[in-house]
Coordinates of C-alpha atoms in Angstrom, one line a residue:
Chain A
M2 CA -14.4 209.6 332.5
K3 CA -12.1 207.3 330.7
F4 CA -10.7 206.1 334.0
A5 CA -14.2 205.4 335.2
K6 CA -15.0 203.4 332.1
K7 CA -11.9 201.3 332.7
I8 CA -12.8 200.6 336.3
Y9 CA -16.3 199.6 335.2
V10 CA -15.0 197.1 332.6
A11 CA -12.6 195.8 335.2
L12 CA -15.4 195.3 337.7
I13 CA -17.5 193.4 335.2
F14 CA -14.6 191.1 334.4
L15 CA -13.9 190.6 338.1
F16 CA -17.5 189.5 338.8
L17 CA -17.6 187.3 335.8
Y18 CA -14.3 185.5 336.4
A19 CA -13.8 185.6 340.2
P20 CA -15.8 182.4 340.7
I21 CA -13.9 180.6 338.0
G22 CA -10.6 181.9 339.3
T23 CA -11.4 180.6 342.8
L24 CA -12.3 177.2 341.3
I25 CA -9.0 177.0 339.4
V26 CA -7.0 177.9 342.5
L27 CA -8.9 175.3 344.6
S28 CA -8.2 172.6 342.0
F29 CA -4.5 172.9 343.0
N30 CA -5.2 172.9 346.7
A31 CA -3.8 169.8 348.5
S32 CA -6.4 170.2 351.3
K33 CA -9.9 169.0 350.6
T34 CA -11.6 171.9 352.2
R35 CA -11.8 175.3 350.6
S36 CA -10.9 177.2 353.8
K37 CA -7.5 175.8 354.2
W38 CA -4.5 176.0 351.8
G39 CA -2.7 172.7 352.1
G40 CA 0.0 173.4 349.6
F41 CA 0.2 173.2 345.8
T42 CA -0.6 169.8 344.2
V43 CA -1.7 168.2 340.9
K44 CA -2.9 165.1 342.6
W45 CA -6.6 165.9 341.9
Y46 CA -5.7 166.0 338.2
V47 CA -4.0 162.6 338.4
S48 CA -6.9 161.0 340.3
L49 CA -9.4 162.6 338.0
F50 CA -8.0 160.6 335.1
Q51 CA -8.1 157.4 337.2
D52 CA -11.7 158.0 338.2
E53 CA -13.8 155.9 335.8
T54 CA -17.2 157.2 336.9
I55 CA -16.3 160.9 336.3
L56 CA -14.7 160.1 332.9
Q57 CA -17.8 158.1 331.9
A58 CA -20.0 160.9 332.9
L59 CA -17.9 163.3 330.9
G60 CA -18.1 161.1 327.8
M61 CA -21.8 160.7 328.2
T62 CA -22.3 164.4 328.5
L63 CA -20.3 165.1 325.3
L64 CA -22.0 162.3 323.4
I65 CA -25.5 163.4 324.3
A66 CA -24.7 167.1 323.6
L67 CA -23.3 166.2 320.2
L68 CA -26.0 163.8 319.1
S69 CA -28.9 165.9 320.4
A70 CA -27.5 169.1 318.9
L71 CA -27.1 167.3 315.5
A72 CA -30.6 165.9 315.5
A73 CA -32.1 169.1 316.8
T74 CA -30.3 171.1 314.1
V75 CA -31.6 168.8 311.3
I76 CA -35.2 168.8 312.6
G77 CA -35.0 172.6 313.3
T78 CA -33.7 173.4 309.8
I79 CA -36.4 171.3 308.1
S80 CA -39.1 173.0 310.3
C81 CA -37.9 176.4 309.4
V82 CA -38.1 175.6 305.7
A83 CA -41.7 174.4 306.2
M84 CA -42.7 177.3 308.4
N85 CA -41.4 179.8 305.9
N86 CA -43.8 178.5 303.3
M87 CA -46.8 178.8 305.6
K88 CA -49.3 181.6 305.7
R89 CA -48.3 184.3 307.9
R90 CA -50.9 183.6 310.6
T91 CA -50.2 179.9 310.8
R92 CA -46.5 180.7 311.0
A93 CA -47.1 183.2 313.9
V94 CA -49.0 180.6 315.8
L95 CA -46.4 177.9 315.2
M96 CA -43.6 180.3 316.2
G97 CA -45.5 181.0 319.5
V98 CA -45.9 177.3 320.1
T99 CA -42.2 176.6 319.6
N100 CA -41.3 179.4 321.9
I101 CA -43.3 178.1 324.8
P102 CA -40.9 175.3 325.8
M103 CA -38.1 177.9 326.0
L104 CA -40.0 180.1 328.4
N105 CA -41.3 177.1 330.3
A106 CA -39.5 176.3 333.6
D107 CA -37.1 173.4 333.1
I108 CA -38.6 171.4 336.0
V109 CA -42.0 171.5 334.3
T110 CA -40.5 170.3 331.0
G111 CA -38.5 167.6 332.9
I112 CA -41.4 166.2 334.8
S113 CA -43.8 166.3 331.8
L114 CA -41.2 164.4 329.7
M115 CA -40.8 161.9 332.5
L116 CA -44.6 161.3 332.6
L117 CA -44.8 161.1 328.9
F118 CA -42.1 158.4 328.7
I119 CA -43.7 156.5 331.5
S120 CA -47.1 156.5 329.7
F121 CA -45.4 155.2 326.6
G122 CA -43.6 152.5 328.6
L123 CA -40.1 153.5 327.5
R124 CA -37.2 152.2 329.5
F125 CA -35.3 155.1 331.1
G126 CA -31.7 155.4 330.0
F127 CA -29.6 156.9 327.3
G128 CA -32.5 157.0 324.8
T129 CA -34.8 159.0 327.0
I130 CA -32.1 161.5 327.9
L131 CA -31.3 161.9 324.2
L132 CA -34.9 162.3 323.2
S133 CA -35.6 164.9 325.8
H134 CA -32.4 166.9 325.0
I135 CA -33.5 166.9 321.3
T136 CA -36.9 168.1 322.4
F137 CA -35.7 171.1 324.4
N138 CA -33.0 171.9 321.8
I139 CA -35.3 172.3 318.8
P140 CA -36.8 175.7 319.8
Y141 CA -33.3 177.2 320.2
V142 CA -32.3 176.0 316.8
I143 CA -35.5 177.4 315.2
L144 CA -34.9 180.7 317.0
C145 CA -31.4 180.9 315.5
I146 CA -32.3 180.0 311.9
M147 CA -35.6 181.8 311.5
P148 CA -34.1 185.4 311.2
K149 CA -31.8 184.1 308.5
M150 CA -34.7 182.5 306.8
K151 CA -36.5 185.9 306.7
Q152 CA -33.5 187.5 305.1
F153 CA -33.4 184.9 302.4
N154 CA -34.6 186.1 299.1
P155 CA -37.2 183.6 297.7
S156 CA -36.6 184.8 294.2
V157 CA -33.2 183.3 294.2
Y158 CA -34.7 179.9 295.1
E159 CA -37.4 180.3 292.4
A160 CA -34.7 181.2 289.9
A161 CA -32.9 178.0 290.7
L162 CA -36.1 176.1 290.1
D163 CA -36.7 177.9 286.8
L164 CA -33.2 177.0 285.7
G165 CA -34.1 173.3 286.1
A166 CA -32.9 172.5 289.6
S167 CA -35.0 170.1 291.6
H168 CA -36.3 171.3 295.0
I169 CA -33.7 169.2 296.8
T170 CA -30.8 170.5 294.7
A171 CA -32.1 174.1 295.0
F172 CA -32.3 173.6 298.8
F173 CA -28.8 172.3 299.1
K174 CA -27.1 174.6 296.6
V175 CA -29.0 177.8 297.1
M176 CA -30.9 178.0 300.4
L177 CA -28.5 176.1 302.7
P178 CA -25.4 178.2 302.1
D179 CA -27.4 181.3 302.9
L180 CA -28.8 179.7 306.1
A181 CA -25.4 178.2 307.2
P182 CA -24.4 180.9 309.7
G183 CA -27.8 180.5 311.4
I184 CA -27.6 176.8 311.4
L185 CA -24.1 176.8 312.9
S186 CA -25.1 179.2 315.7
G187 CA -28.2 177.1 316.3
F188 CA -26.1 174.0 316.5
L189 CA -23.7 175.6 319.0
M190 CA -26.6 177.0 321.0
A191 CA -28.2 173.5 321.2
F192 CA -24.8 172.0 322.1
T193 CA -24.3 174.4 325.0
M194 CA -27.9 174.1 326.2
S195 CA -27.5 170.3 326.3
L196 CA -24.2 170.5 328.0
D197 CA -25.7 172.8 330.6
D198 CA -28.8 171.0 331.5
F199 CA -29.3 169.4 334.8
I200 CA -32.9 169.3 335.8
I201 CA -34.4 167.7 332.7
T202 CA -31.7 165.1 332.6
H203 CA -32.3 164.4 336.3
F204 CA -35.9 163.5 335.6
T205 CA -35.4 161.5 332.4
K206 CA -32.3 159.6 333.2
G207 CA -32.3 155.9 334.1
A208 CA -30.3 153.9 336.6
G209 CA -26.6 153.8 336.2
I210 CA -26.3 156.6 333.6
D211 CA -25.0 160.0 334.5
T212 CA -24.0 163.2 332.9
L213 CA -21.5 165.6 334.5
S214 CA -24.2 167.8 336.0
T215 CA -26.2 165.0 337.6
K216 CA -22.9 163.4 338.8
I217 CA -21.7 166.6 340.5
Y218 CA -25.1 167.2 342.0
T219 CA -25.1 163.8 343.8
E220 CA -22.0 164.8 345.6
V221 CA -23.7 167.6 347.4
K222 CA -24.4 165.6 350.5
K223 CA -20.8 164.6 351.2
G224 CA -19.1 167.6 349.6
I225 CA -18.0 168.0 346.1
K226 CA -14.8 166.2 345.3
P227 CA -11.8 168.3 344.3
E228 CA -11.5 166.2 341.1
M229 CA -14.5 168.1 339.9
Y230 CA -12.6 171.4 340.3
A231 CA -9.8 169.9 338.3
L232 CA -12.2 168.8 335.5
S233 CA -14.0 172.1 335.5
T234 CA -10.6 173.9 335.1
I235 CA -9.7 171.7 332.2
I236 CA -13.0 172.3 330.5
F237 CA -12.7 176.1 331.1
V238 CA -9.2 176.2 329.7
T239 CA -10.2 174.1 326.6
V240 CA -13.1 176.5 325.9
L241 CA -10.8 179.5 326.4
V242 CA -8.3 178.1 323.9
L243 CA -11.0 177.3 321.4
L244 CA -12.4 180.8 321.7
F245 CA -9.0 182.3 321.0
L246 CA -8.5 180.1 318.0
V247 CA -11.9 180.9 316.6
N248 CA -11.5 184.6 317.2
A249 CA -8.1 184.5 315.5
A250 CA -9.2 182.7 312.5
P251 CA -12.2 184.7 311.0
D252 CA -10.0 187.6 309.7
K253 CA -8.6 185.3 306.9
K254 CA -12.0 183.8 306.2
Q255 CA -13.8 187.1 305.9
D256 CA -11.1 188.3 303.5
A257 CA -11.7 185.3 301.4
V258 CA -15.4 185.8 301.3
L259 CA -15.1 189.4 300.5
Chain B
M5 CA -43.5 157.4 301.9
Y6 CA -45.3 157.5 305.2
K7 CA -44.8 153.8 305.7
K8 CA -41.1 154.1 305.1
L9 CA -40.9 157.0 307.5
T10 CA -42.7 155.1 310.2
F11 CA -40.5 152.1 309.7
F12 CA -37.4 154.3 309.9
C13 CA -38.6 155.9 313.1
A14 CA -39.4 152.6 314.6
A15 CA -36.0 151.2 313.7
L16 CA -34.3 154.3 315.1
S17 CA -36.1 154.1 318.4
C18 CA -35.3 150.4 318.7
I19 CA -31.6 151.2 318.3
L20 CA -31.8 154.1 320.7
L21 CA -33.8 152.6 323.4
G22 CA -32.8 148.9 323.3
G23 CA -29.3 149.2 322.2
C24 CA -27.7 150.2 325.5
G25 CA -27.8 148.9 329.0
S26 CA -28.6 145.4 328.0
Q27 CA -25.4 143.9 329.4
S28 CA -25.9 141.9 332.6
G29 CA -24.1 139.6 334.9
E30 CA -24.4 135.8 334.7
N31 CA -27.0 135.9 337.5
G32 CA -28.8 139.0 336.4
V33 CA -28.6 142.5 337.8
V34 CA -29.5 144.5 340.8
I35 CA -30.3 148.2 340.5
V36 CA -29.3 150.3 343.4
Y37 CA -30.3 153.9 344.2
N38 CA -28.2 155.4 346.9
W39 CA -26.9 158.7 348.2
G40 CA -24.0 160.2 346.4
E41 CA -20.6 159.0 347.7
Y42 CA -22.4 156.6 350.1
V43 CA -20.6 153.4 349.4
D44 CA -17.1 152.2 348.8
P45 CA -16.9 151.4 345.1
D46 CA -14.6 148.5 345.9
T47 CA -17.4 146.7 347.7
L48 CA -19.6 146.9 344.6
D49 CA -16.9 145.2 342.6
M50 CA -16.5 142.5 345.3
F51 CA -20.3 141.9 345.2
E52 CA -20.2 141.5 341.4
E53 CA -17.3 139.1 341.6
E54 CA -18.7 136.9 344.4
T55 CA -22.3 136.6 343.2
G56 CA -22.1 137.1 339.5
I57 CA -24.8 139.8 339.8
K58 CA -24.1 143.0 338.0
V59 CA -24.7 146.2 340.0
I60 CA -26.3 149.1 338.2
Y61 CA -25.6 151.9 340.5
D62 CA -27.4 155.2 340.6
E63 CA -27.2 158.1 343.0
F64 CA -29.5 160.8 344.4
E65 CA -28.8 164.0 346.3
T66 CA -31.8 164.5 348.6
N67 CA -34.7 162.4 349.8
E68 CA -37.0 164.9 348.1
T69 CA -35.6 164.5 344.6
M70 CA -35.5 160.7 345.0
F71 CA -39.1 160.4 346.0
P72 CA -40.9 161.7 342.9
K73 CA -38.8 159.5 340.6
I74 CA -39.7 156.4 342.7
E75 CA -43.3 157.3 343.0
A76 CA -43.7 157.9 339.3
G77 CA -42.0 154.6 338.6
A78 CA -39.7 156.2 336.1
A79 CA -36.7 153.9 336.5
A80 CA -37.2 150.5 337.9
Y81 CA -35.0 150.4 341.0
D82 CA -34.6 147.5 343.3
V83 CA -32.8 148.7 346.4
V84 CA -33.0 152.3 347.7
C85 CA -31.4 153.9 350.8
P86 CA -33.7 156.7 352.0
S87 CA -33.7 158.4 355.4
D88 CA -36.0 157.7 358.3
Y89 CA -39.0 160.0 357.7
M90 CA -38.8 159.3 353.9
I91 CA -39.1 155.6 354.6
H92 CA -42.1 156.3 356.7
K93 CA -43.6 158.3 353.8
M94 CA -42.8 155.5 351.3
I95 CA -44.4 152.9 353.6
E96 CA -47.6 155.0 353.8
N97 CA -47.6 155.4 350.0
D98 CA -47.3 151.6 349.7
L99 CA -44.0 151.7 347.8
L100 CA -42.0 149.2 349.8
M101 CA -41.8 145.4 350.0
E102 CA -41.9 143.6 353.3
L103 CA -38.5 142.0 353.9
D104 CA -37.9 138.3 354.4
Y105 CA -35.2 138.3 357.0
S106 CA -34.4 134.6 356.5
K107 CA -33.0 135.8 353.1
I108 CA -30.9 138.5 354.8
P109 CA -29.3 136.6 357.7
N110 CA -26.5 139.1 358.2
A111 CA -28.9 141.9 359.0
K112 CA -30.3 140.5 362.3
A113 CA -26.9 138.9 363.2
N114 CA -24.8 142.0 362.9
I115 CA -26.9 145.1 363.4
G116 CA -27.2 146.2 367.0
A117 CA -30.5 146.0 368.8
W118 CA -30.6 149.7 369.7
Y119 CA -30.8 150.6 366.0
W120 CA -33.7 148.2 365.3
E121 CA -35.4 149.7 368.3
Q122 CA -34.9 153.3 367.1
S123 CA -36.1 152.3 363.6
Q124 CA -39.5 151.4 365.0
A125 CA -40.3 155.1 365.1
F126 CA -40.7 155.2 361.3
D127 CA -40.9 151.5 360.5
Q128 CA -43.3 149.8 362.9
G129 CA -42.1 146.2 363.5
N130 CA -38.9 146.6 361.4
R131 CA -40.8 145.1 358.5
Y132 CA -39.4 147.2 355.6
S133 CA -35.9 148.6 356.4
V134 CA -32.4 147.5 357.3
P135 CA -30.2 150.3 358.9
Y136 CA -27.1 151.2 356.9
C137 CA -25.7 154.5 358.3
W138 CA -26.7 156.6 361.3
G139 CA -25.7 159.6 363.2
T140 CA -26.8 162.4 365.5
V141 CA -27.3 166.1 365.0
G142 CA -25.3 168.2 367.4
I143 CA -23.2 171.3 368.0
L144 CA -19.8 171.8 366.6
Y145 CA -17.8 174.5 368.4
N146 CA -14.4 176.0 368.2
K147 CA -12.7 175.7 371.6
T148 CA -10.6 178.8 371.1
M149 CA -13.7 181.0 370.3
V150 CA -16.1 180.2 373.1
D151 CA -15.8 180.9 376.9
E152 CA -17.2 177.7 378.2
P153 CA -18.0 174.3 376.7
I154 CA -21.2 174.2 374.7
T155 CA -23.5 171.6 376.2
S156 CA -27.0 172.7 375.3
W157 CA -29.1 174.0 372.5
A158 CA -30.1 177.0 374.7
Q159 CA -26.6 178.4 374.2
L160 CA -27.5 179.0 370.6
W161 CA -29.6 181.9 372.0
D162 CA -26.7 183.4 374.0
E163 CA -26.1 187.0 373.0
T164 CA -22.4 186.7 373.4
Y165 CA -22.2 184.6 370.3
K166 CA -23.9 187.1 368.1
D167 CA -22.9 186.5 364.4
E168 CA -20.9 183.5 365.4
I169 CA -23.7 180.9 365.0
L170 CA -24.4 178.7 362.0
M171 CA -27.9 177.1 361.7
Q172 CA -29.0 174.4 359.3
D173 CA -31.0 175.7 356.4
S174 CA -33.6 173.1 356.4
V175 CA -37.1 173.1 357.9
R176 CA -37.0 170.1 360.1
D177 CA -33.4 170.6 361.4
A178 CA -34.0 174.2 362.3
F179 CA -37.3 173.5 364.0
M180 CA -35.8 170.5 365.8
V181 CA -33.3 172.8 367.5
A182 CA -36.1 175.1 368.7
E183 CA -38.5 172.4 369.7
K184 CA -35.8 170.5 371.7
T185 CA -34.7 173.7 373.4
L186 CA -38.3 174.3 374.5
G187 CA -38.7 170.7 375.6
Y188 CA -41.2 169.6 372.9
S189 CA -41.1 166.6 370.6
M190 CA -39.4 167.3 367.3
N191 CA -42.3 165.6 365.5
T192 CA -44.9 167.8 367.2
L193 CA -48.0 169.0 365.3
N194 CA -49.4 171.0 368.3
P195 CA -50.1 174.5 366.9
D196 CA -49.2 176.2 370.2
E197 CA -45.9 174.5 370.4
L198 CA -45.1 175.2 366.8
Q199 CA -45.9 178.9 367.3
K200 CA -43.6 179.1 370.2
A201 CA -40.8 177.3 368.3
K202 CA -41.3 179.7 365.4
E203 CA -41.1 182.7 367.8
A204 CA -37.9 181.3 369.3
L205 CA -36.3 180.9 365.9
I206 CA -37.3 184.5 365.0
A207 CA -35.8 185.7 368.3
Q208 CA -32.6 183.8 367.5
K209 CA -32.3 185.2 363.9
P210 CA -30.3 188.4 364.8
L211 CA -27.7 186.2 366.4
V212 CA -27.3 183.8 363.5
Q213 CA -24.4 184.5 361.1
A214 CA -25.9 182.3 358.3
Y215 CA -28.3 179.5 357.5
V216 CA -26.2 177.0 355.7
I217 CA -26.3 173.4 354.5
D218 CA -22.9 171.9 353.7
Q219 CA -20.9 175.1 354.0
V220 CA -21.0 174.6 357.7
R221 CA -18.0 172.2 357.3
D222 CA -15.8 174.7 355.5
K223 CA -16.8 177.6 357.6
M224 CA -16.1 175.8 360.9
I225 CA -12.7 174.5 359.6
G226 CA -11.7 178.0 358.5
G227 CA -12.7 179.5 361.9
E228 CA -15.3 181.8 360.3
A229 CA -17.9 180.9 363.0
A230 CA -17.7 179.7 366.6
I231 CA -20.7 177.4 366.8
G232 CA -22.5 175.4 364.2
V233 CA -25.3 172.9 364.0
I234 CA -23.9 169.8 362.2
Y235 CA -24.3 166.1 361.5
S236 CA -22.0 163.9 363.5
G237 CA -20.6 162.2 360.4
E238 CA -19.3 165.6 359.2
A239 CA -17.9 166.4 362.6
I240 CA -15.3 163.7 362.5
Y241 CA -13.9 165.1 359.2
T242 CA -13.9 168.7 360.4
Q243 CA -12.0 167.7 363.6
Y244 CA -9.4 166.0 361.5
E245 CA -8.9 169.2 359.5
N246 CA -9.0 171.5 362.5
P247 CA -8.2 170.0 366.0
D248 CA -9.7 173.0 367.8
L249 CA -13.2 171.8 367.0
E250 CA -15.3 169.9 369.5
Y251 CA -18.6 168.1 369.0
A252 CA -21.3 167.9 371.6
I253 CA -24.7 166.2 371.7
P254 CA -26.9 168.8 373.5
E255 CA -28.3 167.8 376.9
E256 CA -31.9 168.5 375.7
G257 CA -31.6 165.6 373.3
T258 CA -31.5 165.6 369.6
N259 CA -32.3 163.9 366.3
V260 CA -30.9 160.5 365.6
W261 CA -31.1 160.0 361.9
I262 CA -30.9 156.6 360.2
D263 CA -30.5 155.8 356.5
S264 CA -31.7 152.3 355.8
W265 CA -31.9 149.9 352.9
V266 CA -35.4 149.2 351.5
I267 CA -36.6 147.1 348.6
L268 CA -39.2 148.6 346.3
K269 CA -42.6 146.8 346.0
D270 CA -42.3 146.6 342.2
A271 CA -38.6 145.8 342.1
P272 CA -37.8 143.7 339.1
N273 CA -34.9 141.8 340.8
K274 CA -36.2 141.1 344.4
E275 CA -33.9 138.1 345.1
N276 CA -30.8 139.9 343.9
A277 CA -31.9 142.9 346.0
E278 CA -32.0 140.7 349.1
K279 CA -28.6 139.3 348.3
F280 CA -27.3 142.9 348.0
I281 CA -28.6 144.0 351.3
D282 CA -27.3 140.9 353.0
F283 CA -23.8 141.5 351.4
M284 CA -23.9 145.1 352.7
C285 CA -24.6 143.9 356.2
R286 CA -21.6 141.6 356.2
A287 CA -19.1 142.8 358.8
D288 CA -16.1 143.1 356.5
I289 CA -18.1 145.0 353.9
A290 CA -19.7 147.3 356.5
L291 CA -16.3 148.0 357.9
K292 CA -14.9 149.0 354.4
N293 CA -17.9 151.2 353.9
F294 CA -17.5 152.8 357.3
E295 CA -13.9 153.6 356.5
Y296 CA -14.9 155.2 353.2
I297 CA -18.0 157.1 354.2
T298 CA -16.9 157.8 357.9
Y299 CA -20.6 158.0 358.9
S300 CA -21.4 155.8 361.9
T301 CA -22.3 152.2 361.2
P302 CA -25.1 150.4 363.0
N303 CA -23.2 147.1 362.3
D304 CA -21.9 146.1 365.8
T305 CA -19.8 143.3 364.4
A306 CA -18.1 145.6 362.0
R307 CA -17.5 148.2 364.7
A308 CA -15.7 145.5 366.8
L309 CA -13.3 145.0 363.8
I310 CA -12.2 148.7 363.8
E311 CA -8.5 148.5 364.7
D312 CA -8.0 152.1 365.9
E313 CA -9.3 152.1 369.4
E314 CA -9.8 155.9 369.3
I315 CA -12.3 155.6 366.5
R316 CA -13.9 152.5 367.8
N317 CA -14.8 154.2 371.0
S318 CA -15.1 157.7 369.6
P319 CA -17.8 159.6 371.4
I320 CA -18.8 161.3 368.2
A321 CA -19.1 158.3 365.9
F322 CA -20.4 155.9 368.6
P323 CA -21.8 157.8 371.5
D324 CA -23.2 155.8 374.4
L325 CA -26.8 156.3 373.4
T326 CA -28.2 154.6 376.5
Q327 CA -27.4 157.6 378.6
Y328 CA -29.9 159.7 376.7
D329 CA -33.7 159.3 377.1
N330 CA -34.6 162.3 374.8
L331 CA -33.3 161.1 371.4
E332 CA -35.8 160.9 368.6
S333 CA -35.9 160.2 364.9
Y334 CA -38.0 162.2 362.4
V335 CA -41.2 160.7 361.3
Y336 CA -43.3 161.6 358.3
L337 CA -45.8 164.3 359.3
G338 CA -48.3 163.8 356.5
E339 CA -48.9 166.3 353.8
D340 CA -50.7 168.8 356.1
G341 CA -47.9 168.6 358.6
D342 CA -45.3 169.3 355.9
T343 CA -47.2 172.3 354.7
L344 CA -47.6 173.6 358.2
Y345 CA -43.9 173.3 358.9
N346 CA -43.0 174.9 355.6
E347 CA -45.3 177.8 356.1
L348 CA -43.9 178.5 359.6
W349 CA -40.3 178.2 358.2
K350 CA -41.1 180.7 355.5
E351 CA -42.3 183.1 358.2
V352 CA -39.1 182.7 360.0
K353 CA -36.9 183.2 356.9
S354 CA -38.8 186.2 355.7
Y355 CA -39.1 187.9 359.1

């Protein structure tokens, strides 16, 4: 039984990581085609850092992910505070409304945003991508913060007010620290969603501006360049290292809190 | 409070929307929308240097994703490079500007007569498009894995190659193979002919190893299949990787595809767009692009400049097209035609 369990876990990891493993191996392949091993090389990594368009796309992706996640987190947190003070029925309706964009197909969101921007006469470019990313990020932030909000004891907040704190002070000193884990996970969720997105970006981007996903997709016709394998490998390793660091750190922190 | 807030929002949106992308060359900009990896980046730099016009360059991956963006007018592009049938569709939707060839002298001077003639199929009178790249669709086969040379589409129905055949996973390309085998036009809308073509594709299905798009390259190089339907531009690259591969234009005739430059009707920089197309038609630029993309160039003057004789006279890149009388290009079939083809293709795929 124990043996079967181990095999099961091994299989899960195999299916999860086999594609990434293949990609990493291919990023060191001297031949451009996946079906031939042309010897070990790091030339794709070298040419990656000389390829301006890829680096620009990478920078753009990170910038948009960061800005949109920040903005969505602020807006989402404020909305949660407001929604928490509403009557139960209004809140339920609002929660439903904010959930719809999450269930909605990306392509529908993308095309409707594009049409909206056109009807407002906005120029397509960095701004429109950022606006649309903020838009689709907000529901995820709300989804992450709302449960924390429900756990929050309103009496504590009222006590702060009774003791002379203004609403703003009470919010920052009392409510925010309690919500912090939800806000952080909301931010990370928004960041990942934005990093991930292809289809909405495709419809809302203007000429001459690319994120990594749209850049990679345009290479479909002529075959994806091995530089992209190299970049994906670097991103994967970075995330892996970050995860290890994050997972190693909490022990100390938790001790401190307790 | 509200006033302040509105002001703040307005200021913020100004920064966001106006702040970027305002840099331009001394003679303005030209906004180009092209296939991914479909131009040598050096030529864009050269254009900027020579004309002082800044190129804002954007890429698309399929005709079908490009069209809705253009149709909705989302981003104001000047020059686009769609394929034959899509140009036809854009003409019918009144999206293109009629070209003034006196402003694009290199086009008529350098591009071969045959390509203008072939373009007539989707652009009557050559009024809207200037050919940029072209090629054929044919059969790539592995010499060591077949008994005799492959010369016709009919051999894709040969039982001996069961599970060794790769077909293109796209409606028009798959139907083209069946229609040409049966001797029909690949733009047919005749219901009987389409039914027969559908039945042929269904009959072929058990023999097909996979319906693929760009994987055909890697699979053929790796020797995973013996025969594959492929675009001629890809064939040159696969041969370079695996010398056992051979490309053939089937005797029943095939599709000649052409990707051409067009200028959009509501292009904001029409004059710069004309200059850009003219520049792309210059022989030395066309040669640079041919070497980068490796897809056949319709630019005869550029072809004459190719130093390597083997490439200049390559039967794959530059086949003698006058010996065929059954080559066609795709035309736009109209919305009803598209739906009909898609439905039949669904029946084939789900059979």
